[in-house]
mmCIF file of C-alpha atoms in Angstrom:
data_model
loop_
_atom_site.group_PDB
_atom_site.id
_atom_site.type_symbol
_atom_site.label_atom_id
_atom_site.label_comp_id
_atom_site.label_asym_id
_atom_site.label_seq_id
_atom_site.Cartn_x
_atom_site.Cartn_y
_atom_site.Cartn_z
ATOM 1 C CA MET A 1 -67.983 32.380 -73.725
ATOM 2 C CA THR A 2 -66.666 32.441 -70.170
ATOM 3 C CA SER A 3 -64.080 35.171 -69.597
ATOM 4 C CA ASN A 4 -60.519 33.982 -69.047
ATOM 5 C CA GLN A 5 -60.561 35.260 -65.479
ATOM 6 C CA HIS A 6 -63.485 33.029 -64.582
ATOM 7 C CA ARG A 7 -62.465 29.886 -66.456
ATOM 8 C CA ARG A 8 -63.000 26.893 -64.195
ATOM 9 C CA VAL A 9 -60.319 24.200 -64.374
ATOM 10 C CA VAL A 10 -61.115 20.557 -63.632
ATOM 11 C CA VAL A 11 -59.164 17.311 -63.338
ATOM 12 C CA THR A 12 -60.221 14.504 -65.684
ATOM 13 C CA GLY A 13 -57.300 12.065 -65.660
ATOM 14 C CA LEU A 14 -54.767 10.660 -63.188
ATOM 15 C CA GLY A 15 -51.663 8.512 -63.545
ATOM 16 C CA LEU A 16 -49.142 7.148 -61.050
ATOM 17 C CA ILE A 17 -46.080 5.006 -60.679
ATOM 18 C CA THR A 18 -44.738 4.954 -57.128
ATOM 19 C CA PRO A 19 -42.798 2.783 -54.676
ATOM 20 C CA GLN A 20 -46.237 1.372 -53.781
ATOM 21 C CA GLY A 21 -47.366 0.348 -57.268
ATOM 22 C CA HIS A 22 -47.250 0.869 -61.013
ATOM 23 C CA ASP A 23 -50.681 2.460 -61.363
ATOM 24 C CA VAL A 24 -53.193 4.627 -59.534
ATOM 25 C CA ALA A 25 -55.282 1.830 -58.029
ATOM 26 C CA SER A 26 -52.414 -0.196 -56.549
ATOM 27 C CA SER A 27 -50.538 2.870 -55.326
ATOM 28 C CA TRP A 28 -53.574 4.404 -53.645
ATOM 29 C CA GLN A 29 -54.686 1.137 -52.064
ATOM 30 C CA ALA A 30 -51.226 0.703 -50.533
ATOM 31 C CA ILE A 31 -51.138 4.306 -49.325
ATOM 32 C CA LEU A 32 -54.500 3.938 -47.593
ATOM 33 C CA ALA A 33 -53.264 0.707 -46.020
ATOM 34 C CA GLY A 34 -50.219 2.529 -44.656
ATOM 35 C CA GLN A 35 -47.717 0.444 -46.591
ATOM 36 C CA SER A 36 -44.170 1.762 -46.618
ATOM 37 C CA GLY A 37 -42.092 1.725 -49.789
ATOM 38 C CA PHE A 38 -38.876 1.559 -47.768
ATOM 39 C CA GLY A 39 -36.444 -1.185 -48.774
ATOM 40 C CA PRO A 40 -32.786 -2.069 -49.378
ATOM 41 C CA VAL A 41 -30.478 0.082 -51.469
ATOM 42 C CA THR A 42 -29.796 -1.796 -54.709
ATOM 43 C CA GLN A 43 -29.064 1.140 -57.034
ATOM 44 C CA PHE A 44 -25.454 1.486 -55.898
ATOM 45 C CA LYS A 45 -22.997 -0.211 -53.578
ATOM 46 C CA LEU A 46 -23.251 0.929 -49.986
ATOM 47 C CA THR A 47 -19.906 1.404 -48.265
ATOM 48 C CA ASP A 48 -19.153 2.251 -44.658
ATOM 49 C CA GLN A 49 -18.998 5.903 -45.713
ATOM 50 C CA PHE A 50 -22.789 5.954 -46.144
ATOM 51 C CA LYS A 51 -25.201 6.167 -43.229
ATOM 52 C CA ILE A 52 -28.407 5.551 -45.204
ATOM 53 C CA GLN A 53 -30.115 2.225 -44.540
ATOM 54 C CA GLY A 54 -32.705 2.103 -47.331
ATOM 55 C CA VAL A 55 -34.656 3.969 -50.003
ATOM 56 C CA CYS A 56 -38.179 4.047 -51.441
ATOM 57 C CA ALA A 57 -37.680 2.653 -54.935
ATOM 58 C CA VAL A 58 -40.164 1.564 -57.596
ATOM 59 C CA LYS A 59 -40.105 -2.213 -57.514
ATOM 60 C CA GLU A 60 -40.109 -4.863 -60.258
ATOM 61 C CA PHE A 61 -40.366 -2.309 -63.062
ATOM 62 C CA ASP A 62 -39.788 -3.582 -66.597
ATOM 63 C CA PRO A 63 -39.842 -0.637 -69.001
ATOM 64 C CA LYS A 64 -39.928 -2.924 -72.019
ATOM 65 C CA ALA A 65 -43.295 -4.290 -70.906
ATOM 66 C CA HIS A 66 -44.729 -0.782 -70.995
ATOM 67 C CA LEU A 67 -42.841 0.863 -73.864
ATOM 68 C CA GLY A 68 -41.379 -1.920 -75.961
ATOM 69 C CA THR A 69 -37.659 -2.625 -76.304
ATOM 70 C CA LYS A 70 -36.864 0.193 -78.739
ATOM 71 C CA GLU A 71 -38.531 3.023 -76.845
ATOM 72 C CA ALA A 72 -37.356 1.778 -73.468
ATOM 73 C CA ARG A 73 -33.742 1.975 -74.641
ATOM 74 C CA ARG A 74 -34.220 5.559 -75.824
ATOM 75 C CA ARG A 75 -35.637 6.910 -72.565
ATOM 76 C CA ASP A 76 -34.074 7.566 -69.203
ATOM 77 C CA ARG A 77 -35.742 5.942 -66.204
ATOM 78 C CA CYS A 78 -37.479 9.199 -65.252
ATOM 79 C CA GLN A 79 -38.826 9.468 -68.818
ATOM 80 C CA GLN A 80 -40.011 5.865 -68.679
ATOM 81 C CA PHE A 81 -41.879 6.575 -65.456
ATOM 82 C CA ALA A 82 -43.423 9.686 -66.987
ATOM 83 C CA ALA A 83 -44.631 7.725 -70.010
ATOM 84 C CA VAL A 84 -46.275 5.078 -67.808
ATOM 85 C CA ALA A 85 -48.120 7.658 -65.692
ATOM 86 C CA VAL A 86 -49.067 9.743 -68.741
ATOM 87 C CA GLU A 87 -50.657 6.764 -70.471
ATOM 88 C CA GLN A 88 -52.868 6.133 -67.451
ATOM 89 C CA ALA A 89 -53.950 9.778 -67.167
ATOM 90 C CA ILE A 90 -54.724 10.075 -70.875
ATOM 91 C CA GLN A 91 -56.619 6.787 -70.900
ATOM 92 C CA GLN A 92 -58.789 7.780 -67.935
ATOM 93 C CA SER A 93 -59.414 11.247 -69.310
ATOM 94 C CA GLY A 94 -60.124 10.148 -72.863
ATOM 95 C CA LEU A 95 -58.374 13.278 -74.156
ATOM 96 C CA GLN A 96 -57.297 12.948 -77.777
ATOM 97 C CA ALA A 97 -55.545 15.322 -80.141
ATOM 98 C CA THR A 98 -57.431 16.230 -83.297
ATOM 99 C CA ASN A 99 -56.754 18.691 -86.092
ATOM 100 C CA GLY A 100 -59.166 21.024 -84.365
ATOM 101 C CA ASN A 101 -57.753 20.964 -80.835
ATOM 102 C CA ARG A 102 -54.102 19.824 -80.827
ATOM 103 C CA GLU A 103 -52.751 23.398 -80.746
ATOM 104 C CA ARG A 104 -54.850 24.103 -77.645
ATOM 105 C CA ILE A 105 -53.478 21.170 -75.585
ATOM 106 C CA GLY A 106 -50.162 21.689 -73.806
ATOM 107 C CA VAL A 107 -47.669 19.770 -71.682
ATOM 108 C CA PHE A 108 -46.141 21.105 -68.445
ATOM 109 C CA PHE A 109 -43.956 18.751 -66.404
ATOM 110 C CA GLY A 110 -41.767 19.194 -63.351
ATOM 111 C CA THR A 111 -38.489 17.528 -62.428
ATOM 112 C CA GLY A 112 -35.641 18.451 -60.151
ATOM 113 C CA ILE A 113 -32.803 16.798 -62.056
ATOM 114 C CA GLY A 114 -34.011 15.115 -65.241
ATOM 115 C CA GLY A 115 -32.112 12.160 -66.667
ATOM 116 C CA LEU A 116 -29.761 11.571 -63.771
ATOM 117 C CA GLN A 117 -29.402 7.837 -64.331
ATOM 118 C CA THR A 118 -28.357 8.366 -67.941
ATOM 119 C CA THR A 119 -25.949 11.145 -66.953
ATOM 120 C CA LEU A 120 -24.166 8.819 -64.555
ATOM 121 C CA GLU A 121 -24.219 5.808 -66.889
ATOM 122 C CA GLN A 122 -22.941 7.721 -69.945
ATOM 123 C CA ASP A 123 -20.212 9.421 -67.930
ATOM 124 C CA GLU A 124 -18.999 6.019 -66.783
ATOM 125 C CA ILE A 125 -19.030 4.756 -70.382
ATOM 126 C CA VAL A 126 -16.882 7.685 -71.525
ATOM 127 C CA ARG A 127 -14.339 7.079 -68.790
ATOM 128 C CA GLU A 128 -14.190 3.288 -69.093
ATOM 129 C CA ARG A 129 -14.961 2.562 -72.768
ATOM 130 C CA GLY A 130 -14.368 5.814 -74.629
ATOM 131 C CA ALA A 131 -16.372 8.649 -76.168
ATOM 132 C CA ARG A 132 -17.404 6.663 -79.247
ATOM 133 C CA ARG A 133 -19.384 4.261 -77.070
ATOM 134 C CA VAL A 134 -21.778 6.894 -75.755
ATOM 135 C CA SER A 135 -25.424 6.469 -76.773
ATOM 136 C CA PRO A 136 -26.595 8.661 -79.674
ATOM 137 C CA PHE A 137 -29.737 9.199 -77.596
ATOM 138 C CA GLY A 138 -27.760 10.268 -74.533
ATOM 139 C CA ILE A 139 -28.521 13.987 -74.779
ATOM 140 C CA THR A 140 -32.282 13.550 -75.201
ATOM 141 C CA MET A 141 -32.280 11.066 -72.335
ATOM 142 C CA ILE A 142 -30.418 13.492 -70.065
ATOM 143 C CA MET A 143 -32.204 16.766 -70.754
ATOM 144 C CA PRO A 144 -34.811 17.693 -68.119
ATOM 145 C CA ASN A 145 -37.419 18.596 -70.751
ATOM 146 C CA GLY A 146 -37.091 15.225 -72.461
ATOM 147 C CA ALA A 147 -40.112 13.659 -70.749
ATOM 148 C CA ALA A 148 -42.392 16.563 -71.708
ATOM 149 C CA GLY A 149 -41.123 16.630 -75.276
ATOM 150 C CA MET A 150 -41.663 12.892 -75.666
ATOM 151 C CA ALA A 151 -45.173 13.078 -74.210
ATOM 152 C CA ALA A 152 -46.079 15.814 -76.680
ATOM 153 C CA ILE A 153 -44.767 13.666 -79.547
ATOM 154 C CA ASP A 154 -46.474 10.515 -78.254
ATOM 155 C CA TYR A 155 -49.904 12.163 -78.149
ATOM 156 C CA GLY A 156 -49.632 14.941 -80.729
ATOM 157 C CA PHE A 157 -50.153 17.877 -78.348
ATOM 158 C CA GLN A 158 -48.891 21.077 -79.982
ATOM 159 C CA GLY A 159 -49.898 23.704 -77.422
ATOM 160 C CA PRO A 160 -47.572 25.355 -74.894
ATOM 161 C CA SER A 161 -44.942 23.023 -73.459
ATOM 162 C CA SER A 162 -42.464 23.574 -70.656
ATOM 163 C CA THR A 163 -40.510 21.864 -67.895
ATOM 164 C CA ILE A 164 -40.294 23.382 -64.423
ATOM 165 C CA THR A 165 -37.187 22.726 -62.308
ATOM 166 C CA THR A 166 -37.938 24.283 -58.935
ATOM 167 C CA ALA A 167 -36.405 21.390 -57.003
ATOM 168 C CA CYS A 168 -38.931 19.627 -54.762
ATOM 169 C CA ALA A 169 -41.670 22.128 -55.644
ATOM 170 C CA ALA A 170 -41.352 21.343 -59.371
ATOM 171 C CA GLY A 171 -44.214 18.852 -59.723
ATOM 172 C CA ALA A 172 -46.676 21.146 -57.960
ATOM 173 C CA ASP A 173 -45.389 24.198 -59.825
ATOM 174 C CA ALA A 174 -45.908 22.375 -63.128
ATOM 175 C CA VAL A 175 -49.535 21.673 -62.224
ATOM 176 C CA GLY A 176 -49.942 25.245 -61.032
ATOM 177 C CA MET A 177 -48.444 26.796 -64.157
ATOM 178 C CA ALA A 178 -50.561 24.544 -66.371
ATOM 179 C CA PHE A 179 -53.573 25.765 -64.375
ATOM 180 C CA ARG A 180 -52.445 29.357 -65.013
ATOM 181 C CA TYR A 181 -52.170 28.827 -68.775
ATOM 182 C CA ILE A 182 -55.696 27.457 -68.940
ATOM 183 C CA LYS A 183 -57.034 30.272 -66.753
ATOM 184 C CA MET A 184 -55.362 32.834 -69.034
ATOM 185 C CA GLY A 185 -56.955 31.302 -72.105
ATOM 186 C CA LEU A 186 -53.674 30.106 -73.603
ATOM 187 C CA ALA A 187 -54.796 26.466 -73.624
ATOM 188 C CA ASP A 188 -57.997 24.497 -73.193
ATOM 189 C CA ALA A 189 -56.394 21.379 -71.727
ATOM 190 C CA MET A 190 -53.012 20.455 -70.296
ATOM 191 C CA LEU A 191 -51.165 17.248 -69.565
ATOM 192 C CA THR A 192 -49.190 18.018 -66.425
ATOM 193 C CA GLY A 193 -47.279 16.391 -63.600
ATOM 194 C CA GLY A 194 -43.817 15.461 -62.440
ATOM 195 C CA THR A 195 -41.250 12.685 -62.584
ATOM 196 C CA GLU A 196 -38.012 11.935 -60.756
ATOM 197 C CA THR A 197 -35.477 9.130 -60.288
ATOM 198 C CA PRO A 198 -32.950 10.628 -57.854
ATOM 199 C CA ILE A 199 -31.626 7.501 -56.148
ATOM 200 C CA ALA A 200 -27.882 7.404 -56.801
ATOM 201 C CA ALA A 201 -24.661 7.414 -54.807
ATOM 202 C CA VAL A 202 -23.897 11.056 -55.603
ATOM 203 C CA THR A 203 -27.321 12.366 -54.571
ATOM 204 C CA VAL A 204 -27.485 10.275 -51.412
ATOM 205 C CA ALA A 205 -23.972 11.397 -50.472
ATOM 206 C CA GLY A 206 -24.938 15.006 -51.114
ATOM 207 C CA PHE A 207 -28.056 14.825 -48.974
ATOM 208 C CA GLU A 208 -26.092 13.105 -46.230
ATOM 209 C CA ARG A 209 -23.480 15.861 -46.274
ATOM 210 C CA ALA A 210 -26.315 18.378 -46.003
ATOM 211 C CA GLY A 211 -27.633 16.527 -42.953
ATOM 212 C CA ALA A 212 -30.973 15.817 -44.621
ATOM 213 C CA ILE A 213 -31.169 11.999 -44.848
ATOM 214 C CA SER A 214 -32.476 9.550 -42.267
ATOM 215 C CA ASN A 215 -30.097 6.821 -41.154
ATOM 216 C CA LEU A 216 -32.687 4.675 -39.373
ATOM 217 C CA LYS A 217 -32.976 1.000 -40.336
ATOM 218 C CA ASP A 218 -36.765 0.878 -40.181
ATOM 219 C CA GLY A 219 -39.771 2.976 -39.226
ATOM 220 C CA THR A 220 -38.566 5.812 -41.400
ATOM 221 C CA PRO A 221 -39.100 8.447 -42.667
ATOM 222 C CA ARG A 222 -41.084 9.739 -39.719
ATOM 223 C CA PRO A 223 -42.530 13.177 -40.529
ATOM 224 C CA PHE A 224 -43.518 15.376 -37.583
ATOM 225 C CA ASP A 225 -42.188 12.840 -35.053
ATOM 226 C CA LYS A 226 -39.965 14.034 -32.216
ATOM 227 C CA ASP A 227 -37.292 11.546 -33.332
ATOM 228 C CA ARG A 228 -37.416 12.392 -37.045
ATOM 229 C CA ASP A 229 -33.922 12.507 -38.495
ATOM 230 C CA GLY A 230 -34.345 13.236 -42.191
ATOM 231 C CA LEU A 231 -35.863 12.266 -45.505
ATOM 232 C CA ILE A 232 -35.646 9.042 -47.475
ATOM 233 C CA PRO A 233 -35.175 9.394 -51.276
ATOM 234 C CA GLY A 234 -37.943 7.926 -53.406
ATOM 235 C CA GLU A 235 -38.726 7.723 -57.110
ATOM 236 C CA GLY A 236 -41.795 7.770 -59.329
ATOM 237 C CA ALA A 237 -44.104 9.938 -61.399
ATOM 238 C CA GLY A 238 -47.539 11.479 -61.118
ATOM 239 C CA MET A 239 -49.573 12.897 -64.003
ATOM 240 C CA LEU A 240 -52.882 14.733 -64.384
ATOM 241 C CA VAL A 241 -55.056 15.881 -67.245
ATOM 242 C CA ILE A 242 -56.621 19.244 -66.463
ATOM 243 C CA GLU A 243 -58.936 21.254 -68.681
ATOM 244 C CA THR A 244 -61.650 23.873 -68.644
ATOM 245 C CA LEU A 245 -64.974 22.783 -67.266
ATOM 246 C CA GLU A 246 -66.605 23.637 -70.584
ATOM 247 C CA HIS A 247 -64.067 21.601 -72.540
ATOM 248 C CA ALA A 248 -64.548 18.585 -70.272
ATOM 249 C CA GLN A 249 -68.326 18.800 -70.399
ATOM 250 C CA ALA A 250 -68.384 19.211 -74.169
ATOM 251 C CA ARG A 251 -66.588 15.903 -74.688
ATOM 252 C CA GLY A 252 -68.418 14.066 -71.904
ATOM 253 C CA ALA A 253 -65.383 13.565 -69.680
ATOM 254 C CA THR A 254 -65.742 12.389 -66.084
ATOM 255 C CA ILE A 255 -64.766 15.211 -63.730
ATOM 256 C CA LEU A 256 -62.736 14.054 -60.728
ATOM 257 C CA ALA A 257 -62.174 17.365 -58.915
ATOM 258 C CA GLU A 258 -61.698 21.060 -59.545
ATOM 259 C CA LEU A 259 -58.360 22.858 -59.300
ATOM 260 C CA VAL A 260 -59.310 26.177 -57.737
ATOM 261 C CA GLY A 261 -56.136 27.878 -56.524
ATOM 262 C CA TYR A 262 -52.355 28.077 -56.778
ATOM 263 C CA GLY A 263 -49.888 29.961 -54.610
ATOM 264 C CA GLN A 264 -46.239 30.381 -55.524
ATOM 265 C CA THR A 265 -43.667 32.272 -53.458
ATOM 266 C CA THR A 266 -39.932 32.411 -52.816
ATOM 267 C CA ASP A 267 -38.323 32.611 -49.378
ATOM 268 C CA ALA A 268 -35.206 34.527 -50.490
ATOM 269 C CA PHE A 269 -33.747 33.348 -47.196
ATOM 270 C CA HIS A 270 -31.441 30.326 -47.532
ATOM 271 C CA ILE A 271 -30.625 27.865 -50.313
ATOM 272 C CA THR A 272 -31.749 24.822 -48.293
ATOM 273 C CA ALA A 273 -33.389 25.963 -45.040
ATOM 274 C CA PRO A 274 -36.983 27.271 -44.971
ATOM 275 C CA ALA A 275 -37.681 30.842 -43.930
ATOM 276 C CA GLU A 276 -38.138 31.389 -40.213
ATOM 277 C CA GLY A 277 -41.614 30.436 -39.082
ATOM 278 C CA GLY A 278 -42.406 29.117 -42.552
ATOM 279 C CA ALA A 279 -43.161 32.647 -43.715
ATOM 280 C CA GLY A 280 -42.809 31.926 -47.435
ATOM 281 C CA ALA A 281 -44.916 28.782 -47.205
ATOM 282 C CA ALA A 282 -47.599 30.675 -45.299
ATOM 283 C CA ARG A 283 -47.791 33.284 -48.053
ATOM 284 C CA ALA A 284 -48.185 30.536 -50.665
ATOM 285 C CA ILE A 285 -51.007 28.917 -48.696
ATOM 286 C CA LYS A 286 -52.779 32.275 -48.412
ATOM 287 C CA MET A 287 -52.349 32.948 -52.133
ATOM 288 C CA ALA A 288 -53.914 29.603 -53.051
ATOM 289 C CA LEU A 289 -56.867 30.201 -50.726
ATOM 290 C CA ASP A 290 -57.367 33.774 -51.928
ATOM 291 C CA GLU A 291 -57.412 32.781 -55.591
ATOM 292 C CA ALA A 292 -59.909 30.040 -54.827
ATOM 293 C CA GLY A 293 -62.109 32.401 -52.814
ATOM 294 C CA LEU A 294 -61.785 30.108 -49.809
ATOM 295 C CA THR A 295 -61.320 30.752 -46.104
ATOM 296 C CA PRO A 296 -59.470 28.631 -43.528
ATOM 297 C CA ALA A 297 -62.848 27.293 -42.414
ATOM 298 C CA ASP A 298 -63.320 25.732 -45.861
ATOM 299 C CA VAL A 299 -60.185 23.551 -45.715
ATOM 300 C CA ASP A 300 -60.755 19.915 -44.759
ATOM 301 C CA TYR A 301 -57.428 18.201 -45.429
ATOM 302 C CA ILE A 302 -53.826 19.170 -46.190
ATOM 303 C CA ASN A 303 -51.418 16.843 -47.956
ATOM 304 C CA ALA A 304 -48.291 18.199 -46.301
ATOM 305 C CA HIS A 305 -44.813 18.486 -47.726
ATOM 306 C CA GLY A 306 -43.788 16.634 -44.560
ATOM 307 C CA THR A 307 -40.280 15.522 -45.425
ATOM 308 C CA GLY A 308 -39.254 14.209 -42.017
ATOM 309 C CA THR A 309 -36.463 16.767 -41.591
ATOM 310 C CA MET A 310 -36.335 18.813 -38.404
ATOM 311 C CA LEU A 311 -36.488 22.196 -40.117
ATOM 312 C CA ASN A 312 -39.153 21.481 -42.738
ATOM 313 C CA ASP A 313 -41.723 19.875 -40.467
ATOM 314 C CA SER A 314 -41.450 22.623 -37.861
ATOM 315 C CA ALA A 315 -41.631 25.401 -40.440
ATOM 316 C CA GLU A 316 -44.545 23.805 -42.291
ATOM 317 C CA THR A 317 -46.502 23.357 -39.071
ATOM 318 C CA ALA A 318 -45.875 27.005 -38.216
ATOM 319 C CA ALA A 319 -46.980 28.086 -41.708
ATOM 320 C CA ILE A 320 -50.239 26.129 -41.471
ATOM 321 C CA LYS A 321 -50.999 27.645 -38.066
ATOM 322 C CA ALA A 322 -50.103 31.152 -39.230
ATOM 323 C CA THR A 323 -52.449 30.893 -42.209
ATOM 324 C CA LEU A 324 -55.345 28.850 -40.885
ATOM 325 C CA GLY A 325 -55.390 30.114 -37.309
ATOM 326 C CA GLU A 326 -57.580 28.057 -35.002
ATOM 327 C CA ASP A 327 -58.801 26.019 -37.989
ATOM 328 C CA ALA A 328 -55.303 24.528 -38.224
ATOM 329 C CA TYR A 329 -56.160 22.307 -35.241
ATOM 330 C CA ARG A 330 -59.375 21.072 -36.878
ATOM 331 C CA VAL A 331 -57.905 20.162 -40.284
ATOM 332 C CA GLY A 332 -56.348 16.745 -40.952
ATOM 333 C CA VAL A 333 -52.716 17.103 -42.065
ATOM 334 C CA SER A 334 -50.783 14.071 -43.299
ATOM 335 C CA SER A 335 -47.524 13.298 -45.046
ATOM 336 C CA THR A 336 -47.694 10.556 -47.653
ATOM 337 C CA LYS A 337 -43.902 10.873 -47.879
ATOM 338 C CA SER A 338 -43.880 8.736 -44.750
ATOM 339 C CA MET A 339 -44.690 5.927 -47.208
ATOM 340 C CA THR A 340 -43.395 7.027 -50.633
ATOM 341 C CA GLY A 341 -40.240 8.725 -49.470
ATOM 342 C CA HIS A 342 -39.311 12.067 -50.982
ATOM 343 C CA ILE A 343 -39.675 11.920 -54.775
ATOM 344 C CA MET A 344 -38.155 15.369 -55.215
ATOM 345 C CA GLY A 345 -39.398 17.047 -58.416
ATOM 346 C CA GLY A 346 -42.116 14.434 -58.861
ATOM 347 C CA THR A 347 -43.501 14.602 -55.368
ATOM 348 C CA GLY A 348 -45.831 17.607 -55.714
ATOM 349 C CA ALA A 349 -47.527 16.025 -58.709
ATOM 350 C CA ILE A 350 -47.819 12.599 -57.090
ATOM 351 C CA GLU A 351 -49.325 14.208 -54.017
ATOM 352 C CA SER A 352 -51.696 16.202 -56.235
ATOM 353 C CA VAL A 353 -53.010 12.861 -57.460
ATOM 354 C CA PHE A 354 -53.365 11.724 -53.842
ATOM 355 C CA SER A 355 -55.221 14.962 -53.072
ATOM 356 C CA VAL A 356 -57.741 14.346 -55.846
ATOM 357 C CA LEU A 357 -58.182 10.740 -54.709
ATOM 358 C CA ALA A 358 -58.790 11.916 -51.132
ATOM 359 C CA ILE A 359 -61.685 13.990 -52.460
ATOM 360 C CA GLN A 360 -62.937 11.174 -54.658
ATOM 361 C CA ASP A 361 -62.931 8.574 -51.878
ATOM 362 C CA GLN A 362 -63.625 10.959 -48.973
ATOM 363 C CA ILE A 363 -60.690 9.687 -46.971
ATOM 364 C CA MET A 364 -57.470 11.106 -45.522
ATOM 365 C CA PRO A 365 -54.338 9.007 -46.062
ATOM 366 C CA PRO A 366 -52.257 8.455 -42.924
ATOM 367 C CA THR A 367 -48.886 9.574 -41.680
ATOM 368 C CA ILE A 368 -47.128 6.362 -40.709
ATOM 369 C CA ASN A 369 -44.138 6.034 -38.356
ATOM 370 C CA LEU A 370 -45.487 8.856 -36.181
ATOM 371 C CA GLU A 371 -45.096 7.678 -32.600
ATOM 372 C CA GLU A 372 -44.854 10.956 -30.706
ATOM 373 C CA PRO A 373 -45.126 14.367 -32.408
ATOM 374 C CA GLY A 374 -42.301 16.814 -31.873
ATOM 375 C CA PRO A 375 -42.869 19.639 -29.404
ATOM 376 C CA ASP A 376 -43.264 22.117 -32.256
ATOM 377 C CA CYS A 377 -45.540 19.777 -34.260
ATOM 378 C CA ASP A 378 -48.923 19.955 -32.564
ATOM 379 C CA LEU A 379 -51.485 19.478 -35.342
ATOM 380 C CA ASP A 380 -53.628 16.470 -36.287
ATOM 381 C CA TYR A 381 -51.293 14.490 -38.547
ATOM 382 C CA VAL A 382 -53.685 11.543 -39.120
ATOM 383 C CA PRO A 383 -51.280 9.062 -37.491
ATOM 384 C CA HIS A 384 -50.991 5.416 -38.537
ATOM 385 C CA THR A 385 -54.424 4.824 -40.078
ATOM 386 C CA ALA A 386 -56.378 6.355 -42.964
ATOM 387 C CA ARG A 387 -59.432 8.263 -41.819
ATOM 388 C CA PRO A 388 -62.799 8.570 -43.598
ATOM 389 C CA ALA A 389 -63.950 12.189 -43.564
ATOM 390 C CA ALA A 390 -66.107 14.708 -45.382
ATOM 391 C CA ILE A 391 -63.583 16.309 -47.729
ATOM 392 C CA ASN A 392 -64.585 19.213 -49.958
ATOM 393 C CA VAL A 393 -61.307 21.160 -50.085
ATOM 394 C CA VAL A 394 -57.715 19.882 -50.055
ATOM 395 C CA LEU A 395 -54.470 21.843 -49.989
ATOM 396 C CA ASN A 396 -51.308 20.263 -51.378
ATOM 397 C CA ASN A 397 -48.050 21.768 -50.084
ATOM 398 C CA ALA A 398 -44.704 21.440 -51.866
ATOM 399 C CA PHE A 399 -41.518 23.259 -50.911
ATOM 400 C CA GLY A 400 -38.096 23.040 -52.522
ATOM 401 C CA PHE A 401 -34.439 23.887 -52.051
ATOM 402 C CA GLY A 402 -33.826 27.393 -53.317
ATOM 403 C CA GLY A 403 -36.728 28.653 -51.213
ATOM 404 C CA HIS A 404 -39.446 27.628 -53.682
ATOM 405 C CA ASN A 405 -42.972 27.261 -52.266
ATOM 406 C CA ALA A 406 -45.965 25.920 -54.183
ATOM 407 C CA VAL A 407 -49.457 25.260 -52.836
ATOM 408 C CA LEU A 408 -52.394 23.885 -54.831
ATOM 409 C CA ALA A 409 -56.055 23.949 -53.784
ATOM 410 C CA PHE A 410 -58.412 21.229 -55.021
ATOM 411 C CA ALA A 411 -62.163 21.139 -54.454
ATOM 412 C CA LYS A 412 -64.980 18.646 -54.803
ATOM 413 C CA VAL A 413 -67.251 19.303 -57.783
#
């Protein structure tokens, strides 16, 4: 038996629902084609008090077609998205609960807010129609751990289960903590990922007041560009099945990539702004590389956090340079948020899926909308067009309000 310390963890299943598509194939094809998910705001009424011009929403989604009428009514939109992505990941992986393994399969999800749409809808019902009109499923639709609990019920997984809420690092932290549990021998396989549906008047207003949202009409968000002016909210979910190499081989699963490292740090600097020079992010990158036994020379591609805000993009660039040294200028660095928007607690998981696909297809997705890099953004951001490349190691960066930093390292098997 392999010791817990040396347990290898591999990815065997992927699932996606994004502003680009309702599954992995359509989402990835659109990402490689540089297709933006930016479109009109239809989730709430825009007034002249808002500056935002559009969002990156999931389009033409009918939850009843995926879940049936009964289940769709009992799940918040973020839980519906999670269920769609989970089904894809489980189907690809072929992982099934049995009496012999169900207690060794866990569920770790990430989300920043949880059932926001239900919270807003049920609050309006109370105020306009009275307390007796609230849904009896309202609480389970609101609670952040609802998606993980429902996934465990849907598939009969009885191992460790948790929901991580480290803001925009949550999806990556969920994958990282699931990785940790397998490495420690507390589980043999984990269903993990993140989901978020943050597009609402209150969140947009809050981000605008914080000076974080772009107010451009098109060609936005524009990570690393000199004229970047903020993020664009997006929505979606990304899910992965990860398991020990031995477990995957024993059941004949197809191995997509290996998860080899995870770095997690806290800035302890400011509730929204990154630490000066990206110091906390740099430590997380180094931790992920050290655990994986990798050097900067081994890194081929970085899926950046790349939000399109002035502070994040500068700090992330500084962190990459501080950690990788001269290799920072060799490595391709791109922000898929330039197309998906910022999917908050789901984004690290969605971008983990993109990272695995980059290894699978040996291609770097582009950063669109990048016309001229900012003076403090001087790396190779793979502008405009996807780029075929030899990719053996990918880093996935995710940073969140509260000073949370999470970095995952994936490798070709």
